[in-house]
N, CA, C and O atoms as a DFTB+ gen file, in Angstrom:
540 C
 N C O
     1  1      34.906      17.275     -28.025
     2  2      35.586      15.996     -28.040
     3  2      35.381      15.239     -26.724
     4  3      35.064      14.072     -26.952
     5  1      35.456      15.515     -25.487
     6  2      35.244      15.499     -24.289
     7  2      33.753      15.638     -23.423
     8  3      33.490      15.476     -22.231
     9  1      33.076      15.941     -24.378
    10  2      31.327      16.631     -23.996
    11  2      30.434      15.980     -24.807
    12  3      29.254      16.247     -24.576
    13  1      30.718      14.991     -25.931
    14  2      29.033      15.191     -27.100
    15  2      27.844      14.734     -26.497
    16  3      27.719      13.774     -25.738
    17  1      26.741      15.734     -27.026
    18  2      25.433      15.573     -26.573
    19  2      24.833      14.570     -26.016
    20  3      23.939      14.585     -25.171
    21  1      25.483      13.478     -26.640
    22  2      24.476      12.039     -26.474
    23  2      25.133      11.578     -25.130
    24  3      24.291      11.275     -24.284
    25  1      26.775      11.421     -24.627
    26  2      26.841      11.505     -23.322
    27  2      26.536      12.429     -22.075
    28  3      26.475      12.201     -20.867
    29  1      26.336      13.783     -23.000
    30  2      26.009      14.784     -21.871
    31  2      24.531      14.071     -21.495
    32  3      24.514      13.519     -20.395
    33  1      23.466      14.025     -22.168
    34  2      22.249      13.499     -22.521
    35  2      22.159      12.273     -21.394
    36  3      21.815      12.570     -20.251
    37  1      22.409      11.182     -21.661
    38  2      22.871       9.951     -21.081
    39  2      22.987      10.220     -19.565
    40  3      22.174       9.936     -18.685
    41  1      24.472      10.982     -19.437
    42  2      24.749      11.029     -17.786
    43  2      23.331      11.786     -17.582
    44  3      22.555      10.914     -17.190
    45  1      22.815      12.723     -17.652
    46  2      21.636      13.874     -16.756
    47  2      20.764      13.471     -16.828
    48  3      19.937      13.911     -16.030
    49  1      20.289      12.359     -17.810
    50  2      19.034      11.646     -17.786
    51  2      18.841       9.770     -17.593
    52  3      17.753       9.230     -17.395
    53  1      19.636       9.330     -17.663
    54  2      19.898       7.608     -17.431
    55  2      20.844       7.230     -16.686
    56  3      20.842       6.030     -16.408
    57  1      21.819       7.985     -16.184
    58  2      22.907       7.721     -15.123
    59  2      22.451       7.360     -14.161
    60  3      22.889       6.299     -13.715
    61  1      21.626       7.904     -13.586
    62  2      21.089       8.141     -12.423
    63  2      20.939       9.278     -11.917
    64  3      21.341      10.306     -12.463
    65  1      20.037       9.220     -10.248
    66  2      20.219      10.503      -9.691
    67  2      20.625      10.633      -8.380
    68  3      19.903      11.326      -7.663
    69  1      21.630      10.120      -7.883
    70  2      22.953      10.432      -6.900
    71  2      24.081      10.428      -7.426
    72  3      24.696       9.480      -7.914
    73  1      24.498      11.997      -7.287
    74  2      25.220      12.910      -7.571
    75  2      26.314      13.042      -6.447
    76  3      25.782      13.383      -5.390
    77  1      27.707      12.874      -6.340
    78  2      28.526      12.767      -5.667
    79  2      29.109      14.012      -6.051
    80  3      29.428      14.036      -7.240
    81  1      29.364      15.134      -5.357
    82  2      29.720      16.538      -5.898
    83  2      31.476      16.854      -5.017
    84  3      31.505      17.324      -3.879
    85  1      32.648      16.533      -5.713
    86  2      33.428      16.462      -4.928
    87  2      34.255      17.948      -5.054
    88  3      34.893      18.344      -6.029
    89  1      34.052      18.603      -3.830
    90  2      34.631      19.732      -3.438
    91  2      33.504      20.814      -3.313
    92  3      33.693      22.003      -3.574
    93  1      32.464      20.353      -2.943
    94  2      31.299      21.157      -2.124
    95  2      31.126      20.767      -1.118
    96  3      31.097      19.702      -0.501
    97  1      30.925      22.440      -0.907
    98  2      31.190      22.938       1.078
    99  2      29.907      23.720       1.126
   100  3      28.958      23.747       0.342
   101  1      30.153      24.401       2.354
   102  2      28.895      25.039       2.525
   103  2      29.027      26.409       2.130
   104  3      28.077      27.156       2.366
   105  1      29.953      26.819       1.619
   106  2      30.559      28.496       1.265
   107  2      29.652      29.053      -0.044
   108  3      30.360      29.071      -1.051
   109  1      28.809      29.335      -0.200
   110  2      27.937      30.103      -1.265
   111  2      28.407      30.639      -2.487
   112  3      27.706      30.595      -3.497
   113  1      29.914      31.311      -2.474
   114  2      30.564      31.996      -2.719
   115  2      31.134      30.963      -4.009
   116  3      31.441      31.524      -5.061
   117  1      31.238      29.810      -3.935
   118  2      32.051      28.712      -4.279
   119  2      30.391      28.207      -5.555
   120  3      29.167      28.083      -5.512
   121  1      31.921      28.060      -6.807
   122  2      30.569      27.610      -7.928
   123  2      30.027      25.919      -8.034
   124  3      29.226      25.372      -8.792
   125  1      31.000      25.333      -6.729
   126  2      29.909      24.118      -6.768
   127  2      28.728      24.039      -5.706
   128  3      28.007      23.043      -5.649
   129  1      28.567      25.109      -4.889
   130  2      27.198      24.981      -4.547
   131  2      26.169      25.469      -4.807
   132  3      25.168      25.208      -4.139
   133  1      26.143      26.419      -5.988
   134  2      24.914      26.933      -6.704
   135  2      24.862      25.992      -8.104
   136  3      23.819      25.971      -8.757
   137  1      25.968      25.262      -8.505
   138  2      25.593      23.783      -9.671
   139  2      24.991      22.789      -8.472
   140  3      24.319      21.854      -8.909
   141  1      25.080      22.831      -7.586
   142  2      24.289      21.697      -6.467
   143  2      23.196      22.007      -6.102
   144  3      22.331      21.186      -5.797
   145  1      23.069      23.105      -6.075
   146  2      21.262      23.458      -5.970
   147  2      20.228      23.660      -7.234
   148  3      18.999      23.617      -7.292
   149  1      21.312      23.912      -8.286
   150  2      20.539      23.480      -9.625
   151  2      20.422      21.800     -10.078
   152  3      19.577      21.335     -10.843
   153  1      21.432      21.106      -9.432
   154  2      21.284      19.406      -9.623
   155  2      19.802      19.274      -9.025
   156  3      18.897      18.640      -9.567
   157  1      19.684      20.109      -7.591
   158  2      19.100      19.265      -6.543
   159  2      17.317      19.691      -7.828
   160  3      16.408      19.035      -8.337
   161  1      17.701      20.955      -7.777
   162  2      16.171      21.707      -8.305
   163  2      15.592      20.769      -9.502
   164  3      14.453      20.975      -9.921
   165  1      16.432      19.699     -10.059
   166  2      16.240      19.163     -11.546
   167  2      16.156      17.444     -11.013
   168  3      16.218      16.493     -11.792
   169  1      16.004      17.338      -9.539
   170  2      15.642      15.860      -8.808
   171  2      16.590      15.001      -8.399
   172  3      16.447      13.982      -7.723
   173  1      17.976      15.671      -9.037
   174  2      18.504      15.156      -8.030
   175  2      19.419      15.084      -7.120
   176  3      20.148      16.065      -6.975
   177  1      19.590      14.036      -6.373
   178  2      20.478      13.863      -5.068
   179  2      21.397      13.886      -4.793
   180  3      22.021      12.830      -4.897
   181  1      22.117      15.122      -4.248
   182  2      23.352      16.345      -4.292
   183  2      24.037      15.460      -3.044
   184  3      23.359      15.424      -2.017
   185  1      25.230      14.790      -3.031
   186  2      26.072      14.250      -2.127
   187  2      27.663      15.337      -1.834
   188  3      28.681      15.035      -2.457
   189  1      27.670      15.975      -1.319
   190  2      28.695      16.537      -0.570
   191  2      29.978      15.761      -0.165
   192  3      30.077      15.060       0.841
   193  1      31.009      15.999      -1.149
   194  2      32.296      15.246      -0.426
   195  2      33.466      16.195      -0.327
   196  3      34.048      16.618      -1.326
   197  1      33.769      16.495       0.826
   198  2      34.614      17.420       0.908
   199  2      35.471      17.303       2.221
   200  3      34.668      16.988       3.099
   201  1      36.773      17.414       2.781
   202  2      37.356      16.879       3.626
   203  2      36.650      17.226       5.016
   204  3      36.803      16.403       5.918
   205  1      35.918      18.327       5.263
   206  2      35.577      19.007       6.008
   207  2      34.060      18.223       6.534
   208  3      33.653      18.248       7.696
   209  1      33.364      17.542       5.375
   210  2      32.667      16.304       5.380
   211  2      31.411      17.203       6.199
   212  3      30.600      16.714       6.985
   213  1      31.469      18.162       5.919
   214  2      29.831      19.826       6.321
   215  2      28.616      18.932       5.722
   216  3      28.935      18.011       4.971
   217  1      27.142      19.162       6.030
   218  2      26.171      18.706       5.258
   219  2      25.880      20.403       4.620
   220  3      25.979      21.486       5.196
   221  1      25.496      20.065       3.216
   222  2      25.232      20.705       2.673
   223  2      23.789      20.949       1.661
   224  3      23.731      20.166       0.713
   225  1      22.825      21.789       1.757
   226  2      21.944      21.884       0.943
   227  2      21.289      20.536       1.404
   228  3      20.894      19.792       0.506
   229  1      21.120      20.115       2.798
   230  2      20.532      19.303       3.411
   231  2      20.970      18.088       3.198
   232  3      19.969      17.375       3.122
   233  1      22.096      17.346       3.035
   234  2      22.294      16.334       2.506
   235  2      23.962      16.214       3.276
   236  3      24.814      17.100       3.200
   237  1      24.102      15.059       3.908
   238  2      24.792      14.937       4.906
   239  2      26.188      14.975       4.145
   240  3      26.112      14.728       2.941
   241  1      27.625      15.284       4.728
   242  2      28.812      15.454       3.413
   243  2      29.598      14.179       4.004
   244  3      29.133      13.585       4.977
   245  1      30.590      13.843       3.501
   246  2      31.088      12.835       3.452
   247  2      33.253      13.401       3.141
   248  3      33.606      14.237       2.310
   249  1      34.079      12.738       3.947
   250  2      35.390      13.750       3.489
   251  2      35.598      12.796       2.102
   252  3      36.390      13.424       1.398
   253  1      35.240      11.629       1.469
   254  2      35.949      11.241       0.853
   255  2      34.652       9.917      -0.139
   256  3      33.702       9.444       0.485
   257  1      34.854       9.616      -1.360
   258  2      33.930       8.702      -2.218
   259  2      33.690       7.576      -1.541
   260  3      32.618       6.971      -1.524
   261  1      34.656       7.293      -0.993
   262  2      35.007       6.173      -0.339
   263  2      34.027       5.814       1.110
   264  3      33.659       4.740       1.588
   265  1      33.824       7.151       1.505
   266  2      33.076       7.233       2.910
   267  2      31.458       6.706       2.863
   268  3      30.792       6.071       3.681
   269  1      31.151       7.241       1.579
   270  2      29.564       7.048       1.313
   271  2      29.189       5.839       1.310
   272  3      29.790       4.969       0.680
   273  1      28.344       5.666       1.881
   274  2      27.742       4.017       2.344
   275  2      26.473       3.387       1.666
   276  3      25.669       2.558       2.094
   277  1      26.578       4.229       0.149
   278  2      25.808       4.039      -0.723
   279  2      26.227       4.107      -1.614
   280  3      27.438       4.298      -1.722
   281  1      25.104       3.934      -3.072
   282  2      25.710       4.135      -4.348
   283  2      25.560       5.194      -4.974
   284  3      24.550       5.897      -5.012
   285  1      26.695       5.372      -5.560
   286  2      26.791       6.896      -6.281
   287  2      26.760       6.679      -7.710
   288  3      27.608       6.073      -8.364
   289  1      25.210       7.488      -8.335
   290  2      25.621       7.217      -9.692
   291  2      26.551       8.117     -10.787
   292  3      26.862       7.719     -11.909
   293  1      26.880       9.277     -10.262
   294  2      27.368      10.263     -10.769
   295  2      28.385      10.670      -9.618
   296  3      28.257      10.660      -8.394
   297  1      29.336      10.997     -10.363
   298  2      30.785      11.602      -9.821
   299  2      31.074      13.490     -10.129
   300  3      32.171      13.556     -10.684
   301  1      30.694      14.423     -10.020
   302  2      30.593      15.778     -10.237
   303  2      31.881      16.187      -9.789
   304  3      31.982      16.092      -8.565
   305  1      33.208      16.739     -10.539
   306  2      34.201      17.094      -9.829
   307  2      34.642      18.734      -9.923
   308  3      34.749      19.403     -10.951
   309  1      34.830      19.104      -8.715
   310  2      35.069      20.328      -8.660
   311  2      36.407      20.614      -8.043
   312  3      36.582      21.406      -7.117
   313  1      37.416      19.838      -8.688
   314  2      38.766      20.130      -7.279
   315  2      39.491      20.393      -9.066
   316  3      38.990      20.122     -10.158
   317  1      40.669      20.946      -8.755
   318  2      41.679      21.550      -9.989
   319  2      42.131      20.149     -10.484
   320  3      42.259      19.236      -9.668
   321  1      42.333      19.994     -11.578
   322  2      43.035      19.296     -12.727
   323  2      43.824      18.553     -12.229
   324  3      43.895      17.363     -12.536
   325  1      44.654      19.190     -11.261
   326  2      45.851      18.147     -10.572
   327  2      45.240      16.785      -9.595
   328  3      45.697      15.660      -9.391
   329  1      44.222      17.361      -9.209
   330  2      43.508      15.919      -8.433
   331  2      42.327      15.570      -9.039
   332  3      41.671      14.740      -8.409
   333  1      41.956      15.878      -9.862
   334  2      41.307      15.321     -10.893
   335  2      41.145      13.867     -10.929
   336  3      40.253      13.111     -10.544
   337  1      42.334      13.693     -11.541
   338  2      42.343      11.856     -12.176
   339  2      42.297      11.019     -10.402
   340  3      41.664       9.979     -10.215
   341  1      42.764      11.441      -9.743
   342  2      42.394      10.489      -8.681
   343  2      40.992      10.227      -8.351
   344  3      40.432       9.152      -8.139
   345  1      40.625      11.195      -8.351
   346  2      39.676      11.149      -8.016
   347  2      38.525      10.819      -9.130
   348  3      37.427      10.520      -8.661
   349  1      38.640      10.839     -10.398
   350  2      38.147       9.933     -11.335
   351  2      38.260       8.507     -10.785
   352  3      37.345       7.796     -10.369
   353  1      39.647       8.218     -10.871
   354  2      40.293       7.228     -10.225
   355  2      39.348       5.918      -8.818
   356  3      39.162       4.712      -8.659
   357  1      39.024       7.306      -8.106
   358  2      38.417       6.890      -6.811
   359  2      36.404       6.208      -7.277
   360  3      35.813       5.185      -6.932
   361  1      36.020       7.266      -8.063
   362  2      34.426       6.993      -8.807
   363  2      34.796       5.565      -9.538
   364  3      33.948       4.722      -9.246
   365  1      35.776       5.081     -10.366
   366  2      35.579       3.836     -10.615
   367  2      35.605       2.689     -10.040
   368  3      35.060       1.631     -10.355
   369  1      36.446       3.033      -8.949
   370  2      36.578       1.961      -7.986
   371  2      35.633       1.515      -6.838
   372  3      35.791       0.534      -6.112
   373  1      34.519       2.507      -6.805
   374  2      33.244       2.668      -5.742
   375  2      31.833       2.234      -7.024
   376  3      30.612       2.175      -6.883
   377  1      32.592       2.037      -8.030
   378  2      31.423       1.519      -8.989
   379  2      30.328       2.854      -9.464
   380  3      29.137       2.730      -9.747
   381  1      30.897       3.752      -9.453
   382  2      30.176       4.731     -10.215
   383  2      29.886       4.442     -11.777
   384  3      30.666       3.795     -12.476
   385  1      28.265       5.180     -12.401
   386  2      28.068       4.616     -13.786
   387  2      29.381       6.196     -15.078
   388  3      30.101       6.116     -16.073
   389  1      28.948       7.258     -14.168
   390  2      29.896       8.414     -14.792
   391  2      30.621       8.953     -14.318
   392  3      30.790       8.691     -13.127
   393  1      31.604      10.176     -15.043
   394  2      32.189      11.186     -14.151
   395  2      32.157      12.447     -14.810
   396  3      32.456      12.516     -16.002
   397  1      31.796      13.536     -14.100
   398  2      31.528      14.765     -14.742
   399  2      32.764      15.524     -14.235
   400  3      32.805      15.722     -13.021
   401  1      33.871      16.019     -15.061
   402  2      35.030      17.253     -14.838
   403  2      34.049      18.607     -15.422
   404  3      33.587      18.820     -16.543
   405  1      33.979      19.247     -14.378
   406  2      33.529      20.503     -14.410
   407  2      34.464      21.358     -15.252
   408  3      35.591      20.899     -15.433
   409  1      34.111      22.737     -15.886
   410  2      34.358      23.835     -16.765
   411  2      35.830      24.198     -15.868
   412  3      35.923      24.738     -14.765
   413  1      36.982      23.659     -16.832
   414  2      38.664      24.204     -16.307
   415  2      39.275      22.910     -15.769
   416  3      40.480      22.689     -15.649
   417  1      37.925      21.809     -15.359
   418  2      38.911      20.294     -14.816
   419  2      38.971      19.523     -16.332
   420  3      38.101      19.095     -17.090
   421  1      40.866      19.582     -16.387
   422  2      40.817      18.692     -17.652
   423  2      41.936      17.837     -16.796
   424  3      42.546      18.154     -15.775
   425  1      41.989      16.405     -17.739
   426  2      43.109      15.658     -16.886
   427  2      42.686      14.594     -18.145
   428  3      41.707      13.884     -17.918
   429  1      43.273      14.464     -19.279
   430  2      43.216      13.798     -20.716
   431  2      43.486      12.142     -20.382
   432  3      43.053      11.125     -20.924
   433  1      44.248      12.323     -19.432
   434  2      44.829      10.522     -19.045
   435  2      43.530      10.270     -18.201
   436  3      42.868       9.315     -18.607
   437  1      43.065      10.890     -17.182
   438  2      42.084      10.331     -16.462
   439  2      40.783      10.053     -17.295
   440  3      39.914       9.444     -16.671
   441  1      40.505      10.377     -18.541
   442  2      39.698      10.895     -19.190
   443  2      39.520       9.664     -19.588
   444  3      38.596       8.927     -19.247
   445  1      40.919       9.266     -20.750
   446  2      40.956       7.462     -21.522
   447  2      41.319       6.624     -20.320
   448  3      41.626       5.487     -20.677
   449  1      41.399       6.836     -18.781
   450  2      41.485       5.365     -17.924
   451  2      40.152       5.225     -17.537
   452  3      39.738       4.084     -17.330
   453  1      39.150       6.511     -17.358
   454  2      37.400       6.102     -16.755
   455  2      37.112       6.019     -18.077
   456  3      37.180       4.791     -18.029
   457  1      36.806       6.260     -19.411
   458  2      36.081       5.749     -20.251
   459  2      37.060       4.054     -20.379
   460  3      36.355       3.121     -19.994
   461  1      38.320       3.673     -20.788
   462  2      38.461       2.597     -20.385
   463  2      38.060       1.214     -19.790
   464  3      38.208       0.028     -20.087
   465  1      37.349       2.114     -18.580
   466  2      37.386       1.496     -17.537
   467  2      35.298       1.237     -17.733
   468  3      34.683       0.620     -16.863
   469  1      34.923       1.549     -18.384
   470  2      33.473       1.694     -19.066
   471  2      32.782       2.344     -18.664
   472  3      31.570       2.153     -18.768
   473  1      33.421       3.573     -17.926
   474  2      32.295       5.049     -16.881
   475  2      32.085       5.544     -18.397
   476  3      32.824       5.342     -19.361
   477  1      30.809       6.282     -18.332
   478  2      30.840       7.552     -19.349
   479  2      31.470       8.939     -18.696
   480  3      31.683       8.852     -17.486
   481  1      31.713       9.873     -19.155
   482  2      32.504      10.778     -18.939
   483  2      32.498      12.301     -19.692
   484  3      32.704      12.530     -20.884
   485  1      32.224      13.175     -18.711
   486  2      32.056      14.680     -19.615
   487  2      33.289      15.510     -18.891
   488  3      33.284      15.706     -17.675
   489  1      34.363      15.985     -19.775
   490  2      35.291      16.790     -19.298
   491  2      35.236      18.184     -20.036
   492  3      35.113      18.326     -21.253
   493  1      35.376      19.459     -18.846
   494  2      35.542      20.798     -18.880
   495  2      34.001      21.399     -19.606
   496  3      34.027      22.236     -20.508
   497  1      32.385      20.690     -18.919
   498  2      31.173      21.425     -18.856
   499  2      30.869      21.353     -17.719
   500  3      31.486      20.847     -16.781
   501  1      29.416      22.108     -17.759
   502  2      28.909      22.444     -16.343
   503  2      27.270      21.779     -16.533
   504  3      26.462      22.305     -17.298
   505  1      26.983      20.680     -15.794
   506  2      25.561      20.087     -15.772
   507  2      25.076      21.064     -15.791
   508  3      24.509      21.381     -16.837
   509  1      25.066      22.350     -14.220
   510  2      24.105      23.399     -14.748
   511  2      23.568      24.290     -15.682
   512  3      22.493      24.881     -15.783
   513  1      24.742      24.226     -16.430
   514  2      24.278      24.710     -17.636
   515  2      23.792      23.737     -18.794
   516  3      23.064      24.032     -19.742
   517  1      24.201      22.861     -18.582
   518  2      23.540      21.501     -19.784
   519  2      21.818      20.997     -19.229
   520  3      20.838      21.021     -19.974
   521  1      21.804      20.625     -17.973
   522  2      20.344      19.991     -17.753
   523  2      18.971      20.899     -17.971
   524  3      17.869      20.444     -18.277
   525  1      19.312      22.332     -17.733
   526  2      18.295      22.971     -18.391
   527  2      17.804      22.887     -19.781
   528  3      16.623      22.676     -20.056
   529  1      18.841      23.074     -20.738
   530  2      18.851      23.005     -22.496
   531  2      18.558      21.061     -22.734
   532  3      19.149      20.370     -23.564
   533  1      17.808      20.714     -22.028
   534  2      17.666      19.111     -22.014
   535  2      16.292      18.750     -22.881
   536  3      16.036      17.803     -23.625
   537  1      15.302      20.231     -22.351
   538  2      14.285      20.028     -22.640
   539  2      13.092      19.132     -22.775
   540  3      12.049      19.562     -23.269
């Protein structure tokens, strides 16, 4: 309900390719920086936003959407459900085209205010596992 193909499709291939990955750090250990090195491996451009604002996987970090002094076409969120919608919140207001809630980020209101708001939107998958099966 939250995922169909043709938006998964859409964001990984016509969105664009700057990728705003919010809540990647440099910790290995952590599952948004091995989905950030599979973004990067598939072309594209892995943006780091995390308060700590670390460059990561070579790509300078930023603490906040707001900080980036460019355009972001993709919003990748990796922070829990509860900050979720803000931060949906924050990708529409910086003019992002999507927003991706990663596998466990659900937030149903943030969901109908960015499609609303005319972002496309994938809640509770994982690009890394979708852009491979793209074929």
């Amino acid at each position: 309900m939250y995922a169909d193909t043709e938006t998964i499709r859409k964001i990984l291939t016509q969105s664009g390719d700057t990728w705003a990955v919010v809540g990647l750090s440099n910790n290995p250990s952590r599952a948004a920086y091995g989905v950030a090195a599979v973004l990067q491996r598939f072309g594209k451009r892995v943006v780091p936003v995390h308060p700590k604002a670390e460059p990561v996987h070579g790509e300078q970090g930023y603490a906040s959407l707001t900080d980036i002094p460019f355009p972001v076409d993709v919003v990748d969120v990796f922070v829990n459900s509860d900050l979720a919608g803000g931060v949906a919140d924050e990708a529409t207001a910086i003019g992002a085209k999507a927003v991706w809630f990663q596998l466990g980020v659900i937030d149903e209101q943030a969901y109908g205010r960015t499609r609303a708001a005319g972002l496309d939107m994938v809640m509770d998958r994982c690009p890394a596992i979708e852009i491979p099966q793209l074929g």
